[in-house]
Amino acid sequence: MAVHIKTQYGTIDIANAVIATVVGGAATDVYGIIGMASKNQIRDNLNDILRKENYARGVVVRQEDNGVAIDVYIIVGYGTKISEVCRNVQAKVKYNLETMLGVTANSVNVLVQGVRVLAD
């Protein structure tokens, strides 16, 4: 499925993979985030941090009536305040979706899949 935006010149279709890439890039820019995690770690057999080309595995996009709902799976750094990091991820993801794609995020759910020690 994709997001459809109607304009006076026609329609714009934005694929879920594009939304997932924008969300993954926004989430990994937040301080305290080590990286993205796979939403199905057992099935994907991935305990590692996802790279940029695999952000779609760590983001779930669901279409709703007047926007999208986003689930972001992340790994945070040890010693950071998890609630504050998650709040920053929610704000940054919502902002980037609205400014880059013109898509309204009704909800941004952040799911912490792990905690890793930050390298010095």
PDB file of C-alpha atoms in Angstrom:
ATOM      1  CA  MET A   1       0.000   0.000   0.000  1.00  0.00           C
ATOM      2  CA  ALA A   2       1.040   3.549  -0.505  1.00  0.00           C
ATOM      3  CA  VAL A   3      -0.027   7.015   0.532  1.00  0.00           C
ATOM      4  CA  HIS A   4      -2.019   8.826  -2.160  1.00  0.00           C
ATOM      5  CA  ILE A   5      -1.989  12.633  -2.236  1.00  0.00           C
ATOM      6  CA  LYS A   6      -4.288  14.363  -4.703  1.00  0.00           C
ATOM      7  CA  THR A   7      -3.233  17.725  -6.121  1.00  0.00           C
ATOM      8  CA  GLN A   8      -4.663  19.957  -8.811  1.00  0.00           C
ATOM      9  CA  TYR A   9      -2.174  18.467 -11.293  1.00  0.00           C
ATOM     10  CA  GLY A  10      -2.779  14.797 -10.489  1.00  0.00           C
ATOM     11  CA  THR A  11      -1.963  12.281  -7.767  1.00  0.00           C
ATOM     12  CA  ILE A  12       1.241  11.551  -5.896  1.00  0.00           C
ATOM     13  CA  ASP A  13       1.853   8.014  -4.631  1.00  0.00           C
ATOM     14  CA  ILE A  14       4.434   7.566  -1.868  1.00  0.00           C
ATOM     15  CA  ALA A  15       5.464   3.960  -1.222  1.00  0.00           C
ATOM     16  CA  ASN A  16       5.783   2.546   2.286  1.00  0.00           C
ATOM     17  CA  ALA A  17       9.489   1.866   1.655  1.00  0.00           C
ATOM     18  CA  VAL A  18      10.061   5.594   1.115  1.00  0.00           C
ATOM     19  CA  ILE A  19       8.218   6.429   4.330  1.00  0.00           C
ATOM     20  CA  ALA A  20      10.255   3.777   6.182  1.00  0.00           C
ATOM     21  CA  THR A  21      13.525   5.232   4.876  1.00  0.00           C
ATOM     22  CA  VAL A  22      12.566   8.760   5.964  1.00  0.00           C
ATOM     23  CA  VAL A  23      11.484   7.474   9.396  1.00  0.00           C
ATOM     24  CA  GLY A  24      14.669   5.408   9.834  1.00  0.00           C
ATOM     25  CA  GLY A  25      16.878   8.346   8.886  1.00  0.00           C
ATOM     26  CA  ALA A  26      15.050  10.641  11.290  1.00  0.00           C
ATOM     27  CA  ALA A  27      15.208   8.138  14.139  1.00  0.00           C
ATOM     28  CA  THR A  28      18.924   7.431  13.795  1.00  0.00           C
ATOM     29  CA  ASP A  29      19.746  11.163  13.886  1.00  0.00           C
ATOM     30  CA  VAL A  30      18.499  11.435  17.488  1.00  0.00           C
ATOM     31  CA  TYR A  31      21.138  11.423  20.224  1.00  0.00           C
ATOM     32  CA  GLY A  32      21.075   8.196  22.222  1.00  0.00           C
ATOM     33  CA  ILE A  33      20.006   5.955  19.353  1.00  0.00           C
ATOM     34  CA  ILE A  34      22.551   3.295  18.460  1.00  0.00           C
ATOM     35  CA  GLY A  35      20.549   2.140  15.443  1.00  0.00           C
ATOM     36  CA  MET A  36      17.431   0.501  14.096  1.00  0.00           C
ATOM     37  CA  ALA A  37      16.435  -3.038  15.041  1.00  0.00           C
ATOM     38  CA  SER A  38      14.476  -5.605  13.059  1.00  0.00           C
ATOM     39  CA  LYS A  39      10.804  -5.895  14.018  1.00  0.00           C
ATOM     40  CA  ASN A  40      11.007  -9.708  13.661  1.00  0.00           C
ATOM     41  CA  GLN A  41      14.405 -10.541  15.085  1.00  0.00           C
ATOM     42  CA  ILE A  42      13.707 -14.267  15.359  1.00  0.00           C
ATOM     43  CA  ARG A  43      12.362 -14.653  11.809  1.00  0.00           C
ATOM     44  CA  ASP A  44      14.999 -12.390  10.237  1.00  0.00           C
ATOM     45  CA  ASN A  45      17.721 -13.922  12.435  1.00  0.00           C
ATOM     46  CA  LEU A  46      19.100 -10.428  12.989  1.00  0.00           C
ATOM     47  CA  ASN A  47      20.443  -9.306  16.317  1.00  0.00           C
ATOM     48  CA  ASP A  48      22.545  -6.673  14.636  1.00  0.00           C
ATOM     49  CA  ILE A  49      21.883  -3.024  13.941  1.00  0.00           C
ATOM     50  CA  LEU A  50      20.227  -2.392  10.577  1.00  0.00           C
ATOM     51  CA  ARG A  51      22.033  -0.345   7.973  1.00  0.00           C
ATOM     52  CA  LYS A  52      20.428   2.388   5.859  1.00  0.00           C
ATOM     53  CA  GLU A  53      19.352   0.026   3.091  1.00  0.00           C
ATOM     54  CA  ASN A  54      17.429  -2.156   5.591  1.00  0.00           C
ATOM     55  CA  TYR A  55      15.489   0.541   7.500  1.00  0.00           C
ATOM     56  CA  ALA A  56      12.216  -0.873   6.162  1.00  0.00           C
ATOM     57  CA  ARG A  57      12.730  -3.958   8.344  1.00  0.00           C
ATOM     58  CA  GLY A  58      12.678  -1.805  11.471  1.00  0.00           C
ATOM     59  CA  VAL A  59       9.670   0.361  10.601  1.00  0.00           C
ATOM     60  CA  VAL A  60       5.999  -0.590  10.241  1.00  0.00           C
ATOM     61  CA  VAL A  61       3.752   1.826   8.330  1.00  0.00           C
ATOM     62  CA  ARG A  62      -0.035   1.502   8.587  1.00  0.00           C
ATOM     63  CA  GLN A  63      -2.430   3.667   6.595  1.00  0.00           C
ATOM     64  CA  GLU A  64      -5.276   5.329   8.471  1.00  0.00           C
ATOM     65  CA  ASP A  65      -8.149   7.546   7.355  1.00  0.00           C
ATOM     66  CA  ASN A  66      -6.346  10.875   7.545  1.00  0.00           C
ATOM     67  CA  GLY A  67      -2.679   9.923   7.890  1.00  0.00           C
ATOM     68  CA  VAL A  68      -0.374   7.085   8.855  1.00  0.00           C
ATOM     69  CA  ALA A  69       0.553   5.211  12.022  1.00  0.00           C
ATOM     70  CA  ILE A  70       4.238   4.411  12.448  1.00  0.00           C
ATOM     71  CA  ASP A  71       5.967   1.772  14.599  1.00  0.00           C
ATOM     72  CA  VAL A  72       9.729   2.310  15.014  1.00  0.00           C
ATOM     73  CA  TYR A  73      11.969  -0.420  16.441  1.00  0.00           C
ATOM     74  CA  ILE A  74      15.194   0.984  17.897  1.00  0.00           C
ATOM     75  CA  ILE A  75      18.247   0.148  19.987  1.00  0.00           C
ATOM     76  CA  VAL A  76      19.236   2.793  22.533  1.00  0.00           C
ATOM     77  CA  GLY A  77      22.566   3.531  24.155  1.00  0.00           C
ATOM     78  CA  TYR A  78      23.276   2.534  27.734  1.00  0.00           C
ATOM     79  CA  GLY A  79      23.182   5.473  30.120  1.00  0.00           C
ATOM     80  CA  THR A  80      20.635   7.546  28.218  1.00  0.00           C
ATOM     81  CA  LYS A  81      17.177   8.311  29.526  1.00  0.00           C
ATOM     82  CA  ILE A  82      15.015   6.000  27.426  1.00  0.00           C
ATOM     83  CA  SER A  83      11.790   7.973  27.822  1.00  0.00           C
ATOM     84  CA  GLU A  84      13.452  11.190  26.646  1.00  0.00           C
ATOM     85  CA  VAL A  85      15.125   9.486  23.695  1.00  0.00           C
ATOM     86  CA  CYS A  86      11.781   7.984  22.627  1.00  0.00           C
ATOM     87  CA  ARG A  87      10.033  11.340  22.949  1.00  0.00           C
ATOM     88  CA  ASN A  88      12.718  12.935  20.755  1.00  0.00           C
ATOM     89  CA  VAL A  89      12.319  10.158  18.165  1.00  0.00           C
ATOM     90  CA  GLN A  90       8.558  10.732  18.058  1.00  0.00           C
ATOM     91  CA  ALA A  91       8.962  14.468  17.539  1.00  0.00           C
ATOM     92  CA  LYS A  92      11.676  14.150  14.876  1.00  0.00           C
ATOM     93  CA  VAL A  93       9.831  11.447  12.918  1.00  0.00           C
ATOM     94  CA  LYS A  94       6.590  13.428  12.927  1.00  0.00           C
ATOM     95  CA  TYR A  95       8.386  16.622  11.846  1.00  0.00           C
ATOM     96  CA  ASN A  96      10.343  14.929   9.031  1.00  0.00           C
ATOM     97  CA  LEU A  97       7.271  13.188   7.641  1.00  0.00           C
ATOM     98  CA  GLU A  98       5.327  16.434   7.525  1.00  0.00           C
ATOM     99  CA  THR A  99       8.121  18.557   6.034  1.00  0.00           C
ATOM    100  CA  MET A 100       9.686  16.069   3.597  1.00  0.00           C
ATOM    101  CA  LEU A 101       6.669  14.117   2.379  1.00  0.00           C
ATOM    102  CA  GLY A 102       3.623  16.115   3.419  1.00  0.00           C
ATOM    103  CA  VAL A 103       2.267  13.071   5.270  1.00  0.00           C
ATOM    104  CA  THR A 104       0.557  13.441   8.643  1.00  0.00           C
ATOM    105  CA  ALA A 105       1.624  10.949  11.301  1.00  0.00           C
ATOM    106  CA  ASN A 106      -1.340  10.217  13.556  1.00  0.00           C
ATOM    107  CA  SER A 107       0.795   8.146  15.912  1.00  0.00           C
ATOM    108  CA  VAL A 108       4.478   7.291  16.236  1.00  0.00           C
ATOM    109  CA  ASN A 109       5.021   4.252  18.449  1.00  0.00           C
ATOM    110  CA  VAL A 110       8.611   3.683  19.547  1.00  0.00           C
ATOM    111  CA  LEU A 111       9.530   0.142  20.597  1.00  0.00           C
ATOM    112  CA  VAL A 112      12.921  -0.331  22.254  1.00  0.00           C
ATOM    113  CA  GLN A 113      14.361  -3.700  21.179  1.00  0.00           C
ATOM    114  CA  GLY A 114      17.609  -3.463  23.093  1.00  0.00           C
ATOM    115  CA  VAL A 115      20.201  -1.442  24.987  1.00  0.00           C
ATOM    116  CA  ARG A 116      23.843  -1.365  23.930  1.00  0.00           C
ATOM    117  CA  VAL A 117      26.902   0.129  25.566  1.00  0.00           C
ATOM    118  CA  LEU A 118      28.136   3.211  23.740  1.00  0.00           C
ATOM    119  CA  ALA A 119      31.651   2.887  22.328  1.00  0.00           C
ATOM    120  CA  ASP A 120      34.066   5.477  23.744  1.00  0.00           C
TER     121      ASP A 120
END
